[in-house]
Short mmCIF file of C-alpha atoms in Angstrom, two decimals:
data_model
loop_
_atom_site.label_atom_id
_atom_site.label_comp_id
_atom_site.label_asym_id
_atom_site.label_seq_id
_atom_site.Cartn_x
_atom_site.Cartn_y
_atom_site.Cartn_z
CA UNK T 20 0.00 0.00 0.00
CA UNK T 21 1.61 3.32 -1.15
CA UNK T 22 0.61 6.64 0.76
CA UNK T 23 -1.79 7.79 -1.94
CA UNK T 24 -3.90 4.38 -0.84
CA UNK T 25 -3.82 5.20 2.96
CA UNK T 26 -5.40 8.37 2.18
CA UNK T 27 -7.84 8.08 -0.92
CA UNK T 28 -10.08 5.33 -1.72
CA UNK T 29 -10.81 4.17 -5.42
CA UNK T 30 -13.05 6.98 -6.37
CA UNK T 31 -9.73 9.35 -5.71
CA UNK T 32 -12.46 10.56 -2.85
CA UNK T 33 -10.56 10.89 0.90
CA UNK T 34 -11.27 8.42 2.77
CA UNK T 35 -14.19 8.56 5.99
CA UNK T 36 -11.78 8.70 9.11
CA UNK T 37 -9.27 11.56 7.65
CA UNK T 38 -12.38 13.42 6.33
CA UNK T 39 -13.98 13.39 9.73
CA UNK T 40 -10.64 14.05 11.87
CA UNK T 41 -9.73 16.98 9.83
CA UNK T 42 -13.50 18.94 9.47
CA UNK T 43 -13.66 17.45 13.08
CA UNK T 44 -10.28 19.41 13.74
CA UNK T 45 -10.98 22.37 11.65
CA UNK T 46 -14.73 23.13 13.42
CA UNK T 47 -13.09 23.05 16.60
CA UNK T 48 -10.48 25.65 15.27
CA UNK T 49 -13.30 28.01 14.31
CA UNK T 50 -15.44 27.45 16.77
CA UNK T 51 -13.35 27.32 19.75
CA UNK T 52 -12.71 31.60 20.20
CA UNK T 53 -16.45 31.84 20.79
CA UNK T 54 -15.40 30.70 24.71
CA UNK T 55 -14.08 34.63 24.84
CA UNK T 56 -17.45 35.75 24.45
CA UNK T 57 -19.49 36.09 27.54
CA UNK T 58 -22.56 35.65 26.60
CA UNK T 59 -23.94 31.64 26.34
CA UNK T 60 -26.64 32.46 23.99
CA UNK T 61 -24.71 34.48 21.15
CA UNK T 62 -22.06 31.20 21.77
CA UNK T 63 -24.91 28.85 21.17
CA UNK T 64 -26.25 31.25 17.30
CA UNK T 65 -22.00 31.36 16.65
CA UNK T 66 -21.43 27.99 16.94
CA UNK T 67 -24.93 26.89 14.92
CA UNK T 68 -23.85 29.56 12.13
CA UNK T 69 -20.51 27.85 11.63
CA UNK T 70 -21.68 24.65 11.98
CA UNK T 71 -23.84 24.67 8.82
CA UNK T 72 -21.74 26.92 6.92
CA UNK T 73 -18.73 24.75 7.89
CA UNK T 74 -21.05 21.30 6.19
CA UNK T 75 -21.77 24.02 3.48
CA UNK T 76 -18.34 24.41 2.65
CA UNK T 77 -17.46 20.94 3.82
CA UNK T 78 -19.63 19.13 1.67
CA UNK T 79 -18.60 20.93 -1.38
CA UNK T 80 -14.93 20.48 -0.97
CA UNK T 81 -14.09 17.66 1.44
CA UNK T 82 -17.51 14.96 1.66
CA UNK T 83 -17.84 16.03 -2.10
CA UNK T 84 -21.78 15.17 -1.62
CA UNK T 85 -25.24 17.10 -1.73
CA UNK T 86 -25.75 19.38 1.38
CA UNK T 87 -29.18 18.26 1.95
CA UNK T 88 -28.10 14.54 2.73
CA UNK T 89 -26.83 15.87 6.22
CA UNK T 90 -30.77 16.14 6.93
CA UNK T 91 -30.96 19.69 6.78
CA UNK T 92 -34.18 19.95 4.58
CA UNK T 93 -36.41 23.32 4.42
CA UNK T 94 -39.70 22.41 3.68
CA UNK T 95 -43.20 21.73 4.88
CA UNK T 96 -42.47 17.97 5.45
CA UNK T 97 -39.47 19.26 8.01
CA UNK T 98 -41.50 21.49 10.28
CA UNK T 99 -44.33 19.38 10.25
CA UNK T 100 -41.80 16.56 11.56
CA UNK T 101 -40.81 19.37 14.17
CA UNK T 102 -43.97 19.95 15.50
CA UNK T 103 -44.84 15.79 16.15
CA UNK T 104 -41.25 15.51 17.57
CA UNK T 105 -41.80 17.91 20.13
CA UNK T 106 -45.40 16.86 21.11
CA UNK T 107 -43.63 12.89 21.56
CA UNK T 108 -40.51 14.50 23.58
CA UNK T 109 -43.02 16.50 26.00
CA UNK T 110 -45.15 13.67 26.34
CA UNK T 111 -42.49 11.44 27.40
CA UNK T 112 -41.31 13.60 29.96
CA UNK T 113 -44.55 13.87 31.59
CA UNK T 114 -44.61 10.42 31.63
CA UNK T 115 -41.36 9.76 33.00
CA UNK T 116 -42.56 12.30 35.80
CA UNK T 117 -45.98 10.44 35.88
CA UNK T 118 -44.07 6.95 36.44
CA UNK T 119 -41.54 8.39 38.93
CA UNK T 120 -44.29 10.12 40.98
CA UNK T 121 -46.69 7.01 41.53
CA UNK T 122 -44.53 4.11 41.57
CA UNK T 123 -42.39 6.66 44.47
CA UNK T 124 -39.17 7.14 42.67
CA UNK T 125 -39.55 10.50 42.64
CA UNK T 126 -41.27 13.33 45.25
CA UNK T 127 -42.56 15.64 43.26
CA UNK T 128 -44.07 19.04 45.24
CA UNK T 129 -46.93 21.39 44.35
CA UNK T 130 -46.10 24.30 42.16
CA UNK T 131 -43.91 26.09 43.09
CA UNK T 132 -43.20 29.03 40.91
CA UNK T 133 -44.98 30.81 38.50
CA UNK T 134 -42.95 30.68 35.06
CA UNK T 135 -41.97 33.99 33.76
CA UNK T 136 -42.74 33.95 29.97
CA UNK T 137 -39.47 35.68 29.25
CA UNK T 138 -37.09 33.43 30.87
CA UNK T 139 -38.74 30.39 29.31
CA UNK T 140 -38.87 31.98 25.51
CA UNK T 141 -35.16 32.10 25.98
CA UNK T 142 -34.53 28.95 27.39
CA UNK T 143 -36.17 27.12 24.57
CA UNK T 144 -34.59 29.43 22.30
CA UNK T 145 -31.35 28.38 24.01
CA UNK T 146 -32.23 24.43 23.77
CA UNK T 147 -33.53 24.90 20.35
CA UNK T 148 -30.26 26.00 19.29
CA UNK T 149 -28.43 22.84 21.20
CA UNK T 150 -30.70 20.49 19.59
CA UNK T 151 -29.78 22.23 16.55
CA UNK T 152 -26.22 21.66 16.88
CA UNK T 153 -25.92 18.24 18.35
CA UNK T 154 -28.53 16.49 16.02
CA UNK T 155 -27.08 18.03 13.21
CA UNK T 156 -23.34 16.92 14.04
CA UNK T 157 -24.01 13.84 15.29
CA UNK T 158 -26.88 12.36 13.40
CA UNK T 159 -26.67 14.82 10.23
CA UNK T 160 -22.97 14.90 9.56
CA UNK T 161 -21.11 12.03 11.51
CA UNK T 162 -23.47 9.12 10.98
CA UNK T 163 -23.79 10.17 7.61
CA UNK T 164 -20.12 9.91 7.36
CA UNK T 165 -19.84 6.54 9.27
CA UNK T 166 -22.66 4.84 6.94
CA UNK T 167 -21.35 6.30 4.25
CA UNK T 168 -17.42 4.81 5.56
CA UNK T 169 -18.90 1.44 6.25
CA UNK T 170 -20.37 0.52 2.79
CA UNK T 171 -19.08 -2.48 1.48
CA UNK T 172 -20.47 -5.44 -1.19
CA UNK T 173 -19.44 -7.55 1.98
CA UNK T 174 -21.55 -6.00 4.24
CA UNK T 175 -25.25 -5.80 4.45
CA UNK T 176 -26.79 -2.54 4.60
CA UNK T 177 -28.74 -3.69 7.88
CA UNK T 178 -24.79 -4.31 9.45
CA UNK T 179 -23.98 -0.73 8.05
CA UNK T 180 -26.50 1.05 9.74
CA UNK T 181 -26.43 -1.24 12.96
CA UNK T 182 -22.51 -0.50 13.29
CA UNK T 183 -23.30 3.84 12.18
CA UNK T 184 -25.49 4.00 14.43
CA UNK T 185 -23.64 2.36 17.78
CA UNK T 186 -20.30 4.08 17.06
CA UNK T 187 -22.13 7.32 16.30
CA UNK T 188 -23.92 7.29 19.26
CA UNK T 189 -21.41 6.15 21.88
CA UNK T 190 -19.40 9.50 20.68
CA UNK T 191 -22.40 10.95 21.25
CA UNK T 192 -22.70 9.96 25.10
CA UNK T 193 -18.99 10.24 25.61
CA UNK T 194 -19.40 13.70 24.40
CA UNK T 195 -21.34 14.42 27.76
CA UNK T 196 -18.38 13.00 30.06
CA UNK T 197 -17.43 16.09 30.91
CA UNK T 198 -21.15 17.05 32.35
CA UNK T 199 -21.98 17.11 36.01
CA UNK T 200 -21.98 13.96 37.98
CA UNK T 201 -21.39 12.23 34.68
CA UNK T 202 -20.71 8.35 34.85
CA UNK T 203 -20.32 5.10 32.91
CA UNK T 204 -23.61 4.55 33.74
CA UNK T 205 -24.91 8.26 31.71
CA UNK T 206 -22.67 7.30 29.02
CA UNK T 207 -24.79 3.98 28.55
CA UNK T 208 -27.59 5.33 28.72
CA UNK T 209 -27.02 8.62 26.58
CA UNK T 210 -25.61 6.30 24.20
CA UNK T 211 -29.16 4.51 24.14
CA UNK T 212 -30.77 8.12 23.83
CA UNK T 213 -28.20 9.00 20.82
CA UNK T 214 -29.81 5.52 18.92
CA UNK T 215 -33.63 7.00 19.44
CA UNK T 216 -32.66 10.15 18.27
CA UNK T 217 -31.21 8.83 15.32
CA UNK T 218 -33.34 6.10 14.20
CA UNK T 219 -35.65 8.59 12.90
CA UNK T 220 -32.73 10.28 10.88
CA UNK T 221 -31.74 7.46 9.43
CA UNK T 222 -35.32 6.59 8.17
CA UNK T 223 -36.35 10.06 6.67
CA UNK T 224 -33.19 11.58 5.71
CA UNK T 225 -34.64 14.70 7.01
CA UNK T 226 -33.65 16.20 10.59
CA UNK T 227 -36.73 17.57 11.61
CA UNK T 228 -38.33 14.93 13.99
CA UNK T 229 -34.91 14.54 16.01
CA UNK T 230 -34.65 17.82 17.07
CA UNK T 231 -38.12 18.34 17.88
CA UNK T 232 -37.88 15.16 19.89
CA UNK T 233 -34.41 16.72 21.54
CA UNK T 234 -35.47 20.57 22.18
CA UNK T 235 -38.53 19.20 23.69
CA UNK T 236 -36.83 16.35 25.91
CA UNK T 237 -34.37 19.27 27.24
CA UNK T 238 -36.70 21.68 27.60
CA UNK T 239 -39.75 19.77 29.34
CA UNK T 240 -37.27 18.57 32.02
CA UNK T 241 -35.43 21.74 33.05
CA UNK T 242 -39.14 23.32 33.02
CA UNK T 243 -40.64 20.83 34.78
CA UNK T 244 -37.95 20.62 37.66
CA UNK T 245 -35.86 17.82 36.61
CA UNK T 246 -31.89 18.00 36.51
CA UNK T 247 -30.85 17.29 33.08
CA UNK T 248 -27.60 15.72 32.14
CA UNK T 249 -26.23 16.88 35.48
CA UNK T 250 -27.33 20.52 35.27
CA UNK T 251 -29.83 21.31 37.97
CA UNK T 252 -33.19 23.11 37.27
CA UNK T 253 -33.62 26.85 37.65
CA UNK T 254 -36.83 28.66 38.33
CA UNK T 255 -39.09 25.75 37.50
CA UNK T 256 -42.53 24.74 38.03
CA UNK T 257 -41.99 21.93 40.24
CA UNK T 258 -39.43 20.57 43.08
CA UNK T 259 -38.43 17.05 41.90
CA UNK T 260 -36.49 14.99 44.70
CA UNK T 261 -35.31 11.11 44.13
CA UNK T 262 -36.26 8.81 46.10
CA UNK T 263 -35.13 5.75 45.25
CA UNK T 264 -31.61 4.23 44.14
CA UNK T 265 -29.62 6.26 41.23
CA UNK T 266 -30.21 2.48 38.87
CA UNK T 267 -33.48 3.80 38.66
CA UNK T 268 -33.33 7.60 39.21
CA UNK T 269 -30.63 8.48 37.48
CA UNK T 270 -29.11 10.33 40.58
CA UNK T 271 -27.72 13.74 40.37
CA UNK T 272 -27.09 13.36 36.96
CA UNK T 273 -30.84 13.58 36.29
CA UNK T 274 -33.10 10.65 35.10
CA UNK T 275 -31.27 10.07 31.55
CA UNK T 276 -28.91 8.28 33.76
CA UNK T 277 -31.23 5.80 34.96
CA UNK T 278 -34.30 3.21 34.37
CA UNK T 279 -36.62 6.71 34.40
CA UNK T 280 -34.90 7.71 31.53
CA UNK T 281 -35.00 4.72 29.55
CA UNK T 282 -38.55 4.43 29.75
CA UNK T 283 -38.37 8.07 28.00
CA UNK T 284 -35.95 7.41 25.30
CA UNK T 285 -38.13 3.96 23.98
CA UNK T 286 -41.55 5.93 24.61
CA UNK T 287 -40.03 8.34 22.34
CA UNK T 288 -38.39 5.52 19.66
CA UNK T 289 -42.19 3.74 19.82
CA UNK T 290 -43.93 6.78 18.98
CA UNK T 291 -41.94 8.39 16.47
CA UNK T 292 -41.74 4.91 14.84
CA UNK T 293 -45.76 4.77 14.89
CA UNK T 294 -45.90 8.05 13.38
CA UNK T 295 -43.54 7.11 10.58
CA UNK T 296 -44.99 4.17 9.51
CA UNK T 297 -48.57 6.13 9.33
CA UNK T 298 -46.97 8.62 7.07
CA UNK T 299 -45.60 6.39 5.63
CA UNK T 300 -49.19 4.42 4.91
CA UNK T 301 -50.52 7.82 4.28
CA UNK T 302 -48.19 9.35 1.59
CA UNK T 303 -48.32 5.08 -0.24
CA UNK T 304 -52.38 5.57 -0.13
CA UNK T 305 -52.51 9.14 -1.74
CA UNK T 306 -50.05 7.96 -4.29
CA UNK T 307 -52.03 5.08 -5.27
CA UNK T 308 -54.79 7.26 -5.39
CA UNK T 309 -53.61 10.00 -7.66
CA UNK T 310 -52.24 7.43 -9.80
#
């Protein structure tokens, strides 16, 4: 194997691993002087801005591929996925809070605050722009890039999208190692969470449903009074307290770190997978019809 051949694969294209290092490398270049300014929220618009120019530019000169594969689709179909991923992520919160309160894994108090409208509008302005940047570099861009790494006449396409997804998604809960009272434990089970967030991706092409389904998983807990991913609630509606061990609460970390959690992440994989395969049904019948 000459150098050319460690580097380029038979379609003269780089190969997956250097492509991903060096945009990897490169976004962290750009991105990292927005630290200097003090100010999270114009950090969180800086770092979404050069994220998709940086795929702009990226898929152009280094993935050589159509921009809109990394999921970033504007049109009605992408909003309208949106608006059913957010009603599934706030439903499974209130679930997981339903589940903790009655079977006692949780104490949850009366109200206890009355939400100020201006605090939450930029809260969820704030998690809209995380779930923007996340989904969109780790389901949009990287598992792209891994699927798109892993194809092979020797492997099946089910292996290829088994193995993209798990590697994808364990960077994705190592990424959060560095959070509050992070542990092997969060890492497991954000890894999980990364795999429901990205099923959806991987069936529609189209990133809308996964980051409705992540703004509104963020956003319901902090509002509702849960710690999430090790960052403790401020100003929210309720007091939640665990009760029980951290296997099932998730401990300080805040449920995605324990069984509360996982009955989120496959309430949220069930449902979005129900509402797929009825659009799915849908959009087949109104073919056939028009036809």
């Amino acid at each position: 194997m000459n150098i050319r051949e460690l580097f380029f694969n038979d379609n003269n294209q780089m190969k997956t691993l250097w492509r991903i290092l060096i945009f990897i490398i490169l976004l962290s270049l750009v991105i990292s002087p927005l630290v200097l300014i003090n100010n999270s929220y114009l950090q969180f618009v800086g770092a979404v801005f050069i994220l998709i120019f940086g795929l702009y530019i990226n898929s152009k000169y280094l993935d050589k591929r159509d921009f809109l594969e990394y999921g970033l689709v504007f049109k009605i179909e992408t909003f309208s996925n949106l608006s059913i991923g957010i009603l599934i992520g706030f439903f499974s919160v209130i679930l997981m809070l339903l589940i903790g309160k009655i079977t006692g894994i949780l104490i949850v108090s009366n109200p206890v605050s009355t939400l100020q409208l201006s605090l939450i509008s930029l809260f969820a302005f704030k998690m809209f722009l995380v779930s923007i940047l996340e989904e969109t570099f780790f389901r949009g861009y990287l598992y792209t890039n891994l699927y798109d790494g892993f194809k092979s006449k020797k492997i099946s396409q089910k292996k290829i999208f088994l193995i993209s997804l798990l590697i994808s998604s364990v960077i994705f809960g190592l990424a959060h190692f560095s959070n509050n009272h992070a542990s092997i434990q969060s890492i497991v089970l954000l890894t999980i969470n990364g795999m429901v967030w990205c099923i959806p991706f991987a069936i529609t092409k189209n990133l809308g449903l996964s980051i409705g389904l992540h703004f509104a998983w963020n956003f319901t807990q902090t509002v509702l009074g849960f710690t999430m991913s090790g960052n403790k609630a401020v100003n929210s509606l309720y007091q939640i307290e665990n009760q029980k061990s951290h296997l099932l609460s998730g401990g300080e970390y805040g449920p995605e770190a324990g069984f509360l959690g996982l009955i989120g992440f496959i309430t949220m994989l069930l449902l979005s997978y129900a509402y797929l395969k009825i659009k799915q049904k849908k959009t087949l019948h109104n073919t056939v019809y028009k036809t």
